[in-house]
Tab-separated table of C-alpha atoms in Angstrom:
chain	number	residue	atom	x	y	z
I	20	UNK	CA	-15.568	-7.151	34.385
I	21	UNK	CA	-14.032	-10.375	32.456
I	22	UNK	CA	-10.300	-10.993	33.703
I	23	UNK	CA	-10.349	-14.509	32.173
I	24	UNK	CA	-8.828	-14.969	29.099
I	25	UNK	CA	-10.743	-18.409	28.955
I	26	UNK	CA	-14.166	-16.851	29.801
I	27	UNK	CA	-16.160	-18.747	27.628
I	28	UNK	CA	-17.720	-15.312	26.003
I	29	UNK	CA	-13.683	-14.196	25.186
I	30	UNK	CA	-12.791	-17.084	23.865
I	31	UNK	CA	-15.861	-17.187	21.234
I	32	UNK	CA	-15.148	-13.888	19.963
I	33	UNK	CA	-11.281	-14.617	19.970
I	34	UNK	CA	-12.182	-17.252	17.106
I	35	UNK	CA	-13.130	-14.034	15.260
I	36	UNK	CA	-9.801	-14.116	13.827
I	37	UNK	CA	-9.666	-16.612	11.916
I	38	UNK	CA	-12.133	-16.374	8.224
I	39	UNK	CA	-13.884	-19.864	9.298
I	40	UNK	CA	-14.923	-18.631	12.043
I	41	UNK	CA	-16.093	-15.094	10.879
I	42	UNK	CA	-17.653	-17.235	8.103
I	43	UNK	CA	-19.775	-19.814	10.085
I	44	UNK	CA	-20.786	-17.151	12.818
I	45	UNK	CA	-21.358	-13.945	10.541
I	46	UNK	CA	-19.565	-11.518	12.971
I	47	UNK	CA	-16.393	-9.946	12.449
I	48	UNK	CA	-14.376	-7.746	14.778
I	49	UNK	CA	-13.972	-4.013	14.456
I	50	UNK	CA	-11.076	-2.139	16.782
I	51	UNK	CA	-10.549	0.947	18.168
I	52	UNK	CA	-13.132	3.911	18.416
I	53	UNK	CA	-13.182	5.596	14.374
I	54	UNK	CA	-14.295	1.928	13.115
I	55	UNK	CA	-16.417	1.234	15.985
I	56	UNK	CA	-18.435	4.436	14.958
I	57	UNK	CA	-18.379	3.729	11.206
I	58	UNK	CA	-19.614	0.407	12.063
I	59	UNK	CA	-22.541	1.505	14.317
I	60	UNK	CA	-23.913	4.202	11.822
I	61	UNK	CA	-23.693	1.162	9.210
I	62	UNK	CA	-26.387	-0.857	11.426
I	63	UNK	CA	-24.382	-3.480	11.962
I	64	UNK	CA	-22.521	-3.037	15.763
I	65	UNK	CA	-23.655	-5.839	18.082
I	66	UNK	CA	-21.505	-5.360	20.706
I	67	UNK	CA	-18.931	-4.024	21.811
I	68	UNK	CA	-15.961	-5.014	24.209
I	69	UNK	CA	-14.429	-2.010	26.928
I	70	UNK	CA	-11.623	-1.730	28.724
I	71	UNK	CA	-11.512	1.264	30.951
I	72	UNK	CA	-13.301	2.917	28.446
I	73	UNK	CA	-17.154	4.001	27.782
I	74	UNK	CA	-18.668	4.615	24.536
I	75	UNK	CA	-22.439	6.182	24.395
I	76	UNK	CA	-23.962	3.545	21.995
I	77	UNK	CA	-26.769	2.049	22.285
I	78	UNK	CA	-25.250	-1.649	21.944
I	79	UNK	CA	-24.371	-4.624	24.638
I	80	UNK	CA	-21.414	-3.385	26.270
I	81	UNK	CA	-18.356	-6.147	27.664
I	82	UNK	CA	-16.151	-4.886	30.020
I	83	UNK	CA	-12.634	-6.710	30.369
I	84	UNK	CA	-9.388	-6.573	31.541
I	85	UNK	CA	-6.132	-5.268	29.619
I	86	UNK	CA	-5.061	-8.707	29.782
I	87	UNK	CA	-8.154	-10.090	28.040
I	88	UNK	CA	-8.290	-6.927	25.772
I	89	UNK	CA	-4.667	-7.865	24.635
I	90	UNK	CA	-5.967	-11.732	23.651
I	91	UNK	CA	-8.330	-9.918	21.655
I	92	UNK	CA	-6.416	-7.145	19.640
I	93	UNK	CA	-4.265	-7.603	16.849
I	94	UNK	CA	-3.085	-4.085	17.045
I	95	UNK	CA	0.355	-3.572	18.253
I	96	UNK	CA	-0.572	-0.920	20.324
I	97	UNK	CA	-3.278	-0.641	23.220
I	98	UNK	CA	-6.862	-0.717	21.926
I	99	UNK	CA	-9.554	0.368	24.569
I	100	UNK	CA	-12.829	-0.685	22.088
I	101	UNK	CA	-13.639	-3.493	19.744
I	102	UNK	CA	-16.713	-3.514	18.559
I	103	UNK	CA	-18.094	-7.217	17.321
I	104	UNK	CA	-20.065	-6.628	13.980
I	105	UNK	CA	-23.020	-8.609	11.677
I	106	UNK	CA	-21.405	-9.682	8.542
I	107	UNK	CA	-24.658	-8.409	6.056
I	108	UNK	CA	-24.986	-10.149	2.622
I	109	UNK	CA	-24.354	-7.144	0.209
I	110	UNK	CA	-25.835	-6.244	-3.191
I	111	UNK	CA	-24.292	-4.989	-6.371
I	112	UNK	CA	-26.575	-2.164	-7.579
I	113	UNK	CA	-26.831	-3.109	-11.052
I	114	UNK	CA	-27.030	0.188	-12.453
I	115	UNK	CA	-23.765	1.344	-11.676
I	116	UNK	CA	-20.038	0.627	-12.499
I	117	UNK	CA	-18.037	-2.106	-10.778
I	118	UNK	CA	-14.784	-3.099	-9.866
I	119	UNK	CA	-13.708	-6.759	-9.831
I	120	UNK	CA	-10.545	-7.966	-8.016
I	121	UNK	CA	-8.952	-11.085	-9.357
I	122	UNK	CA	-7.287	-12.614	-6.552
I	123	UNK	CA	-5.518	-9.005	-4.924
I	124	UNK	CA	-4.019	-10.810	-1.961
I	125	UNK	CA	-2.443	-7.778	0.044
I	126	UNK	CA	-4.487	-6.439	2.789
I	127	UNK	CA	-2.798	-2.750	2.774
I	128	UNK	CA	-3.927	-2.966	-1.261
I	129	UNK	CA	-7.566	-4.139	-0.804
I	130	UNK	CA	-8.169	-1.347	2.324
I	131	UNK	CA	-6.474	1.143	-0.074
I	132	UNK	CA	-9.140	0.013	-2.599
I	133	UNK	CA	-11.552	0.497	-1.119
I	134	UNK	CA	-11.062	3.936	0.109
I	135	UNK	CA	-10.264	4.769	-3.540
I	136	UNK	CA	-13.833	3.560	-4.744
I	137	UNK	CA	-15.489	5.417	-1.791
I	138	UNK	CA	-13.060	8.462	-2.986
I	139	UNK	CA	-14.103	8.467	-6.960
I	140	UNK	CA	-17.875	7.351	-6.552
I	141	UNK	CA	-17.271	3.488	-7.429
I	142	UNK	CA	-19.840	1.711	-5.572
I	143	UNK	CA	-19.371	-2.304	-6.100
I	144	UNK	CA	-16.640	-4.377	-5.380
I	145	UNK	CA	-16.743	-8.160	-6.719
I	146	UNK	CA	-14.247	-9.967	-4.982
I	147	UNK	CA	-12.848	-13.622	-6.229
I	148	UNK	CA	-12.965	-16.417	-3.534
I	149	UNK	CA	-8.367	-16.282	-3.540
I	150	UNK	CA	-8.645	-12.780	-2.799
I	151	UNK	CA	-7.448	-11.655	0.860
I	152	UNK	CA	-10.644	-11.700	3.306
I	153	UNK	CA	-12.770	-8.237	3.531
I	154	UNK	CA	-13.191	-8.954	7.178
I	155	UNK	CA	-9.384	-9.116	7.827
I	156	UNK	CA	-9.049	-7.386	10.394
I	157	UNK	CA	-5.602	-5.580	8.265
I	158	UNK	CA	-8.218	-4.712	5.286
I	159	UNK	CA	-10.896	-3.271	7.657
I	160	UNK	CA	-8.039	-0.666	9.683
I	161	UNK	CA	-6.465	-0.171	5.905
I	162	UNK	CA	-10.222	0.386	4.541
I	163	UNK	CA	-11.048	3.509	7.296
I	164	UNK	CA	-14.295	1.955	7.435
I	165	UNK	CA	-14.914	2.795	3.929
I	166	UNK	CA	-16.262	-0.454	2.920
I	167	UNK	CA	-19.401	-0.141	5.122
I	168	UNK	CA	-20.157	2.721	2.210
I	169	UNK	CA	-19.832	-0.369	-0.810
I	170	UNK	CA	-21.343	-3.052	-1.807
I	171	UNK	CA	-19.047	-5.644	-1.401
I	172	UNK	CA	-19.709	-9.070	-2.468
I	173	UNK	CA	-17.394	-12.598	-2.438
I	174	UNK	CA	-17.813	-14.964	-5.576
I	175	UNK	CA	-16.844	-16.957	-8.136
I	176	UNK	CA	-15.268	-14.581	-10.850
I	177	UNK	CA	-16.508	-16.425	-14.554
I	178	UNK	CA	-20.471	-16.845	-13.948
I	179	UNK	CA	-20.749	-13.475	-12.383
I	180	UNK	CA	-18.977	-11.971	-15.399
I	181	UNK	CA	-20.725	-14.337	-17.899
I	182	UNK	CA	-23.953	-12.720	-15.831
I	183	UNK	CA	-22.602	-8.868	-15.920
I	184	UNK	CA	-22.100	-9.350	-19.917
I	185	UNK	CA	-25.542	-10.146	-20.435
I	186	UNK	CA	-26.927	-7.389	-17.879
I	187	UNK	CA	-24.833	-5.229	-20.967
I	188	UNK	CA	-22.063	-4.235	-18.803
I	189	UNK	CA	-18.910	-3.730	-20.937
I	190	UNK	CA	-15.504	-5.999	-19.469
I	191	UNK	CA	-12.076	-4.289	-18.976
I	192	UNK	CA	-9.578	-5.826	-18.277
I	193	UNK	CA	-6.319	-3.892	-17.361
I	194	UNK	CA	-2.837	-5.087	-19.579
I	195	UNK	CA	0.695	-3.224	-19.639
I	196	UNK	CA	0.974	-3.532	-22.372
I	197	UNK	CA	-2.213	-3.527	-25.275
I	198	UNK	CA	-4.991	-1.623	-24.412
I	199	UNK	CA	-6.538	1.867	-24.357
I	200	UNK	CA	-4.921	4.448	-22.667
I	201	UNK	CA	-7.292	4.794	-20.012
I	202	UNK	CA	-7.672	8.752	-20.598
I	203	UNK	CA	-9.077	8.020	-23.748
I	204	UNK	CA	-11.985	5.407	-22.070
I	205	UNK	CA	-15.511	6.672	-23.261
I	206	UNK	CA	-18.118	5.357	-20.920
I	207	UNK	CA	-21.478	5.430	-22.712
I	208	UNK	CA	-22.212	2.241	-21.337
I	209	UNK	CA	-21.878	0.456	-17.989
I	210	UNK	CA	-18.784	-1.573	-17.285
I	211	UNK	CA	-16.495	-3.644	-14.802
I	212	UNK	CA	-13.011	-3.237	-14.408
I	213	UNK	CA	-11.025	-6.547	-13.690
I	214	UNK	CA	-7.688	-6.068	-11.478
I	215	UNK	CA	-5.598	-8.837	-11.158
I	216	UNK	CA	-3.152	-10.797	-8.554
I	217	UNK	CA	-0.109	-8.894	-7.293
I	218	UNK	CA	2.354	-11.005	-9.149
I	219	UNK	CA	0.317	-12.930	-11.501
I	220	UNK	CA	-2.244	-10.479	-12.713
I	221	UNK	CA	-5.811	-11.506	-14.291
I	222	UNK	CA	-6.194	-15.053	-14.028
I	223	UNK	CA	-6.520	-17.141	-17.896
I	224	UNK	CA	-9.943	-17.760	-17.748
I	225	UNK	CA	-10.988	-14.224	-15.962
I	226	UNK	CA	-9.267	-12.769	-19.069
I	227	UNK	CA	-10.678	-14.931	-22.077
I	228	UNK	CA	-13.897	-12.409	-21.113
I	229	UNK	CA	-12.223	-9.689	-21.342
I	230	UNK	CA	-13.795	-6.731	-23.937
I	231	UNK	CA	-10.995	-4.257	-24.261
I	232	UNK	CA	-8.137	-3.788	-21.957
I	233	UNK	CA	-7.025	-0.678	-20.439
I	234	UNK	CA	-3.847	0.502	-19.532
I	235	UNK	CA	-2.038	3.333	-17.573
I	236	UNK	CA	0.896	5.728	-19.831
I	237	UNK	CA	4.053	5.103	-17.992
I	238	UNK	CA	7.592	5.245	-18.425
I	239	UNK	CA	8.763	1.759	-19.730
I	240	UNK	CA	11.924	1.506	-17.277
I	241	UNK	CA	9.196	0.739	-14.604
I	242	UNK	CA	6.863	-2.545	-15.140
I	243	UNK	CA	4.359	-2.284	-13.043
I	244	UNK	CA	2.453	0.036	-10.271
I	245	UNK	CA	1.491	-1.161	-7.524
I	246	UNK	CA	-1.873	-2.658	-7.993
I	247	UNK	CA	-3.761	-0.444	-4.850
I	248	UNK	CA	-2.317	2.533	-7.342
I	249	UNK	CA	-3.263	1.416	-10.714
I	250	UNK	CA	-7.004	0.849	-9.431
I	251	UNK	CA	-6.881	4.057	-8.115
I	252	UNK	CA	-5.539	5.870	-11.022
I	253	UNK	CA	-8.339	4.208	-12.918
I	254	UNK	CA	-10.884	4.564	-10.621
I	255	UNK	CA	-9.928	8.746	-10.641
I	256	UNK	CA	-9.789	8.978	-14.446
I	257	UNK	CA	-13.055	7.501	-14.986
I	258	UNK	CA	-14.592	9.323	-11.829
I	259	UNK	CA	-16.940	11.732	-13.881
F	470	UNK	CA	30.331	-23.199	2.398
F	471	UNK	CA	29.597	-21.692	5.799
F	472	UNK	CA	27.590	-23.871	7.766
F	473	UNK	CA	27.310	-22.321	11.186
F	474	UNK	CA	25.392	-19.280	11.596
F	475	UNK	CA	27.872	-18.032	14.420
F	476	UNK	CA	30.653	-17.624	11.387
F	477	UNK	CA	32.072	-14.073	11.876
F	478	UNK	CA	31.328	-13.363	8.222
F	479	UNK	CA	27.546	-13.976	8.507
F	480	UNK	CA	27.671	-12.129	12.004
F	481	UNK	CA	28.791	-9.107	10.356
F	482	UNK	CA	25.951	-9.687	7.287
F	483	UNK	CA	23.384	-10.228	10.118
F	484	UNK	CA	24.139	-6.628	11.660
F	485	UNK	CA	22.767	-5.055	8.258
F	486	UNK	CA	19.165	-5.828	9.334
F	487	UNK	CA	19.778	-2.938	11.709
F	488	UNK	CA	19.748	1.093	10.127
F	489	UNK	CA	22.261	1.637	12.575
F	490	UNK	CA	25.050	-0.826	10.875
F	491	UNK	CA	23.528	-0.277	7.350
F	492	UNK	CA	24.242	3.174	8.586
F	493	UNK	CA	27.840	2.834	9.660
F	494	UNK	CA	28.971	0.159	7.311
F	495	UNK	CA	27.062	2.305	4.200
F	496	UNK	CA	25.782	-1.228	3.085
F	497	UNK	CA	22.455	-2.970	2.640
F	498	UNK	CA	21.053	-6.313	2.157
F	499	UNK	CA	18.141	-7.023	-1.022
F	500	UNK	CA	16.979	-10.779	-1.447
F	501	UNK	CA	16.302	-12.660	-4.681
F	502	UNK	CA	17.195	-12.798	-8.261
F	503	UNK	CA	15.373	-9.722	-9.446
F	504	UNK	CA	16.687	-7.289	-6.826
F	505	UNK	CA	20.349	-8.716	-6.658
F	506	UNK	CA	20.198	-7.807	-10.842
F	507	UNK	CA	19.065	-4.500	-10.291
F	508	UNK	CA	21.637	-3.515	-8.087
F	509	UNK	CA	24.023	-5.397	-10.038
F	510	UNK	CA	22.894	-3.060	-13.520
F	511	UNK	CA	22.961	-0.151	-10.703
F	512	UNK	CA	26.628	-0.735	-10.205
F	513	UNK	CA	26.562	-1.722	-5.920
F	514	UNK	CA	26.294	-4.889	-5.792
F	515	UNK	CA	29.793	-5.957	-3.488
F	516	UNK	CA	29.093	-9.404	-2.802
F	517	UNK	CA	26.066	-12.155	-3.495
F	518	UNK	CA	25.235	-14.764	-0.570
F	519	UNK	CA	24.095	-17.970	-2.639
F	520	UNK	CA	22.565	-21.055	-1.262
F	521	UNK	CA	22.588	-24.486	-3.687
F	522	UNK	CA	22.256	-21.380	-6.625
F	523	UNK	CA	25.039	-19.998	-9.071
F	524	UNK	CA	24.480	-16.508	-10.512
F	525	UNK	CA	27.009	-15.170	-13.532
F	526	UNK	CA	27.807	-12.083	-11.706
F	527	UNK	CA	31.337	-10.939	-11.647
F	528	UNK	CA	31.165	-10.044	-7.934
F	529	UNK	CA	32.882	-11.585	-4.580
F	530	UNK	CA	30.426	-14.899	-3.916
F	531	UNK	CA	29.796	-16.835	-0.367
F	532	UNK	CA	27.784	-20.334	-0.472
F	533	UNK	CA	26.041	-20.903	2.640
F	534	UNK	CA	23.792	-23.726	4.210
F	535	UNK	CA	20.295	-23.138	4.187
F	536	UNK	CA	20.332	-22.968	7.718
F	537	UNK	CA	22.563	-19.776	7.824
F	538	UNK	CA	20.537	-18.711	4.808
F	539	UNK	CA	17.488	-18.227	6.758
F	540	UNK	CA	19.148	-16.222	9.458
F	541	UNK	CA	20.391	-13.498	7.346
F	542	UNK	CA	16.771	-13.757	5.173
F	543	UNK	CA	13.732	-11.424	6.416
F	544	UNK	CA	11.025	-12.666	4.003
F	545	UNK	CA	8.802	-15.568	4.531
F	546	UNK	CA	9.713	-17.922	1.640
F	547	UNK	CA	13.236	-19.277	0.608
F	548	UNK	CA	15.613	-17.353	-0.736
F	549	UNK	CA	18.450	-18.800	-2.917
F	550	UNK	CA	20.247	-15.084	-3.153
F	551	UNK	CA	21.315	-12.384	-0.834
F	552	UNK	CA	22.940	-9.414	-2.521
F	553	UNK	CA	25.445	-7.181	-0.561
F	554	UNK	CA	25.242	-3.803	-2.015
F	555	UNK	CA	26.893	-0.373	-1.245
F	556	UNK	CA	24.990	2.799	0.203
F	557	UNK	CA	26.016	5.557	-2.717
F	558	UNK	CA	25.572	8.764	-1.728
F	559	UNK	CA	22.831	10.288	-3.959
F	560	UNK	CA	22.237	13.986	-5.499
F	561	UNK	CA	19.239	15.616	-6.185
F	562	UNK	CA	19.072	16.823	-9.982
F	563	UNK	CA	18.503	20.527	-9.278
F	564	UNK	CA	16.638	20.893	-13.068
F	565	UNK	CA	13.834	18.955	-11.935
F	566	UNK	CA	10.674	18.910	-10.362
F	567	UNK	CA	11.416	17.278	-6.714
F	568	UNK	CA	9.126	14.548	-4.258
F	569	UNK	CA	9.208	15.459	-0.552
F	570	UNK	CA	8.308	12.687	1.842
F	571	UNK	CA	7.628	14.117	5.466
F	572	UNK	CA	7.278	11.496	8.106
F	573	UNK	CA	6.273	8.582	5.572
F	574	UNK	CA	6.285	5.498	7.946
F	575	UNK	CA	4.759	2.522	6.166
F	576	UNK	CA	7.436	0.283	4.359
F	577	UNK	CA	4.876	-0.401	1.928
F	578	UNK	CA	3.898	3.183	1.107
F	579	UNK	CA	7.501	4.071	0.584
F	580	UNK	CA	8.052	1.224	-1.877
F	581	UNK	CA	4.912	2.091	-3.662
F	582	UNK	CA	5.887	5.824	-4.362
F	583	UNK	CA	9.398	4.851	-5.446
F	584	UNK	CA	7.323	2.410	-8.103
F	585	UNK	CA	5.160	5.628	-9.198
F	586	UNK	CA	7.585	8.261	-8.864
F	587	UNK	CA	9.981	6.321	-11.750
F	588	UNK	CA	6.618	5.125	-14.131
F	589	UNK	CA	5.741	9.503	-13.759
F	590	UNK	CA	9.323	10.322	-14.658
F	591	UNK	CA	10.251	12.084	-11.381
F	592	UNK	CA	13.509	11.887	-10.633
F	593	UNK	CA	14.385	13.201	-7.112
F	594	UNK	CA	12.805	12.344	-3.632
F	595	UNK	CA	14.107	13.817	-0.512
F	596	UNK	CA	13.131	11.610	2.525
F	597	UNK	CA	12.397	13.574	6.013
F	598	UNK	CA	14.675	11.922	9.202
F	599	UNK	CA	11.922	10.446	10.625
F	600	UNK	CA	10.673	8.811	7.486
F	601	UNK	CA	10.936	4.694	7.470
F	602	UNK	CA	14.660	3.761	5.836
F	603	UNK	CA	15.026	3.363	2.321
F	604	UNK	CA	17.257	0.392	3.044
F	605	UNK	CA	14.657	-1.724	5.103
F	606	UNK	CA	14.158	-4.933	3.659
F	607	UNK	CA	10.088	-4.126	2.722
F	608	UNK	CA	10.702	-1.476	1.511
F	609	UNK	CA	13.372	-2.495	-1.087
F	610	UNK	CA	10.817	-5.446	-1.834
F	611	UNK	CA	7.660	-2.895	-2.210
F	612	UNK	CA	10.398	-0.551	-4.646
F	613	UNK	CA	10.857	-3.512	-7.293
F	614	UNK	CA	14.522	-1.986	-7.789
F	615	UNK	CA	12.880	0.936	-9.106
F	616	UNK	CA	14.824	2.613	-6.130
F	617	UNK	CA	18.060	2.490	-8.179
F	618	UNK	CA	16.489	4.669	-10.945
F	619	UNK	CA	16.305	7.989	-8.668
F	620	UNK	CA	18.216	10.096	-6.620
F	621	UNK	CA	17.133	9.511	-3.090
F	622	UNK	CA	18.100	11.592	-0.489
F	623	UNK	CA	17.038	11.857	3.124
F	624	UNK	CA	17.960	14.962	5.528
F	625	UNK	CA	16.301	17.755	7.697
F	626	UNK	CA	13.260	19.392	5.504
F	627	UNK	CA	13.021	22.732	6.800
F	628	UNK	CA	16.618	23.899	5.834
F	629	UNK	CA	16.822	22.287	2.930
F	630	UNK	CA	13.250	23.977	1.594
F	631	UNK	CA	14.548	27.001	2.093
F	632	UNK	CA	17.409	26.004	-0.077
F	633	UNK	CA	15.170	24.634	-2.807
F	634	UNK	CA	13.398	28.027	-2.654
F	635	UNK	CA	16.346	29.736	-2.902
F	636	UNK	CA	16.860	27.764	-6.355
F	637	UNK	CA	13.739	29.024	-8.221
F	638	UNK	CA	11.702	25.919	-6.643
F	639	UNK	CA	7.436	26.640	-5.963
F	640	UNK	CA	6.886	24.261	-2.985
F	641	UNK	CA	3.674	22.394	-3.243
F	642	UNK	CA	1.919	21.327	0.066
F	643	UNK	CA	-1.062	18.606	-0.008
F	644	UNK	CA	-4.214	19.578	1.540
F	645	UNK	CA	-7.756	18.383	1.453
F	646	UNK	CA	-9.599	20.919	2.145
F	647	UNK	CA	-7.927	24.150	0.843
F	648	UNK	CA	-5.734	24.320	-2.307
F	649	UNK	CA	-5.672	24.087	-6.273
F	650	UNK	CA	-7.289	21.019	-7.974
F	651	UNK	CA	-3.777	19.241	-8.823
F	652	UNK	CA	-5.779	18.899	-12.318
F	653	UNK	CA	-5.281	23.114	-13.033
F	654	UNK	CA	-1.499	22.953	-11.944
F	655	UNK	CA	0.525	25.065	-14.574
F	656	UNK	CA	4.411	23.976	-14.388
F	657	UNK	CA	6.056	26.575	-15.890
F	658	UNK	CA	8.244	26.526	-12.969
F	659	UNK	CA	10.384	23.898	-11.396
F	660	UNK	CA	8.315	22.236	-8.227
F	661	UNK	CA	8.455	20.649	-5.399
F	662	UNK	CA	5.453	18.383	-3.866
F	663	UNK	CA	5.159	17.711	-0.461
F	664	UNK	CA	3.403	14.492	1.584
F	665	UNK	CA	2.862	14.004	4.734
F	666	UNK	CA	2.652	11.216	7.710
F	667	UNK	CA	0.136	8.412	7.196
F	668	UNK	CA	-1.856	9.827	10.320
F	669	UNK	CA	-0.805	13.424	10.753
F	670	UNK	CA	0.020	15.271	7.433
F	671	UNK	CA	2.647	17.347	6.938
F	672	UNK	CA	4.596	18.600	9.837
F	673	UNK	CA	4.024	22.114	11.129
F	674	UNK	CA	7.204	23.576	10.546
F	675	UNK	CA	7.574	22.478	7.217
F	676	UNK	CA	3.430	24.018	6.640
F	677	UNK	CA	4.657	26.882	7.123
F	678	UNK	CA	7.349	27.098	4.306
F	679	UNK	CA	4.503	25.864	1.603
F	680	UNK	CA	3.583	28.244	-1.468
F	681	UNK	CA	0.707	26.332	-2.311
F	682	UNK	CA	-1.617	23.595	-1.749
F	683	UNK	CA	-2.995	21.081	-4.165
F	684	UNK	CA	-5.555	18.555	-3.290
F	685	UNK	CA	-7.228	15.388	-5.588
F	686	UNK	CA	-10.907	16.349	-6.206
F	687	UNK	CA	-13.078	12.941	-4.470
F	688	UNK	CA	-16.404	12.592	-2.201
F	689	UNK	CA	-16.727	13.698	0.890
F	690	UNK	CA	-17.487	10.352	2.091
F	691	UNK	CA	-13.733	9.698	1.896
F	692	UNK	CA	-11.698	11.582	4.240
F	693	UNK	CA	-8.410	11.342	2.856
F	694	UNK	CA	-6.468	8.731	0.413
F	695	UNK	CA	-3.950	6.227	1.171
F	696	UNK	CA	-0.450	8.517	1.216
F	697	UNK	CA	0.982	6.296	-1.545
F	698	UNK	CA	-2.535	6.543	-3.853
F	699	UNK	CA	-2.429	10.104	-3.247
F	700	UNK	CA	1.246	11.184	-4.042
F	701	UNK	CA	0.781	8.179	-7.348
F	702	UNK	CA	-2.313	10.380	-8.334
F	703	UNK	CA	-0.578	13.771	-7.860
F	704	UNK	CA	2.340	12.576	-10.063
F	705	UNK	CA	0.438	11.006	-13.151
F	706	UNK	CA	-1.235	14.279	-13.180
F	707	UNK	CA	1.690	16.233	-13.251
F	708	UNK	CA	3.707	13.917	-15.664
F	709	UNK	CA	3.992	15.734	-18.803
């Protein structure tokens, strides 16, 4: 059992936290025992850390101390498995819808995403480089392991939409105030929906590509929803 | 302008982070511009805190240092304003349809159903006891000020069900598994909707006092939705 908190295997995996690290190393950090499941029936659990715990999976198994479990969690309550995960390269299946997020910073809002998409059959997720991290480890306990059921991928919004366009996807964007209603949206062909920054919205040049903007019937005394609920009100209407 | 953040003035403003004074004094802090208006418009705003900022508000003002500024701020970036507003007791409007919040924890969740609940044109939520405060900082921030536009209450659930009953209300539970698609509700009465804790649903006493059960139609991938998605949903659907 590791007691150290400067074992040299702890400390590696404690650089987990931060994006560069998670980026350079293609691992990621799962906790507690729901998203250590999720993770292993998505083929991608390496190991997994214990403490005073056992799990039956077939993985390398680290047994540590509270103390060194407590350097490793960012829960704020006691956490007796973290599994340590492969960060896969995803890809969009290109014959089916997708969502784009335009620099959605929240972590409670992406993980709320994504559960939506799982919820109303989306299956791709673009993400733009300023949105929050999908390996935070506040998006993956928001997310409910959901996202191991999407195809998530991280890029640079205008060439992949210049890209989709010619693949004949159709571009919505999503505006308060012109648009269609999105009850009336006809899907005959396949499209992207673009939602934008929590303050800012959809950035200048993400929204110069815009086809047609959508837009959710509200009472005018309120300006905006929250952005997790306006993707997921659009994501449900156009769930067919 | 108050310069030391032991000044018995700012000691008192300090206390207001805590439920228990916002409690006994019936006052509550919101930060910045936007929020200080809104309660302004809303007719409780008792006193603004400015630091190097003027606002044309005909209200009691107090200029502080920056220093004492940041002692009496919760949010991570400046803040130039500091409203002090007034705790009005609120009543429900008994001719319409009613949002029950059982055990709603999450700051964030809270704010984001206020947001919905005003864009849907519902006008009432009751708040369980043990739900997070409608006063705490995030959640104020998460509400936008849309707070101000409903009549909030918070109190014991079972007793006053059986009230609402009493009244001609149908009482609405939210289930996944068993229930009405919320798509084939018919409101020909007045309603009430009921959602539960982030991790544990609706509580069993107040189960037991539901007429019906609605749920969102999604895949079974997805166990459940994100409590503020899921109430958002329920009340776009119902908006007529």
């Amino acid at each position: 059992m590791i007691e150290s908190v400067d074992n040299s295997k702890i400390k590696e995996l404690r650089k987990l936290k931060d994006k560069k690290y998670r980026d350079s190393e293609k691992l990621f950090l799962v906790e507690g025992e729901h998203l250590v499941l999720e993770a292993y029936k998505a083929n991608v659990l390496k190991k997994i850390v214990l403490c005073n715990y056992d799990m039956d999976l077939d993985v390398e198994k680290i047994e540590v101390s509270q103390k060194v479990m407590a350097t490793l969690s960012e829960l704020p309550s006691k956490v007796s498995v973290i599994g340590v995960c492969e960060i896969k390269s995803n890809e969009l299946d290109l014959n089916s819808n997708i969502l784009i997020l335009d620099g959605v910073q929240d972590p409670g809002n992406l993980g709320t995403i994504i559960r939506s998409s799982v919820a109303f059959n989306f299956k791709n997720i673009i993400l733009s480089n300023n949105s929050v991290d999908l390996y935070n480890i506040k998006v993956l306990r928001a997310s409910q392991g959901m996202n191991f059921h999407l195809n998530i991928v991280r890029c640079e919004l205008t060439n992949k939409i210049k890209e989709l366009k010619d693949n004949g996807y159709t571009i919505y964007g999503t505006d308060v105030i012109n648009g269609i209603d999105v009850k009336s949206v006809k899907n005959d062909k396949k499209y992207a929906i673009i939602m934008g920054n929590e303050g800012n919205g959809i950035s200048k040049e993400v929204k110069e590509l815009v086809d047609k903007n959508v837009y959710i019937k509200m009472n005018d005394k309120c300006e905006s929803l929250n952005v997790g609920v306006s993707a997921s009100i659009i994501l449900y209407e156009l769930n067919k």
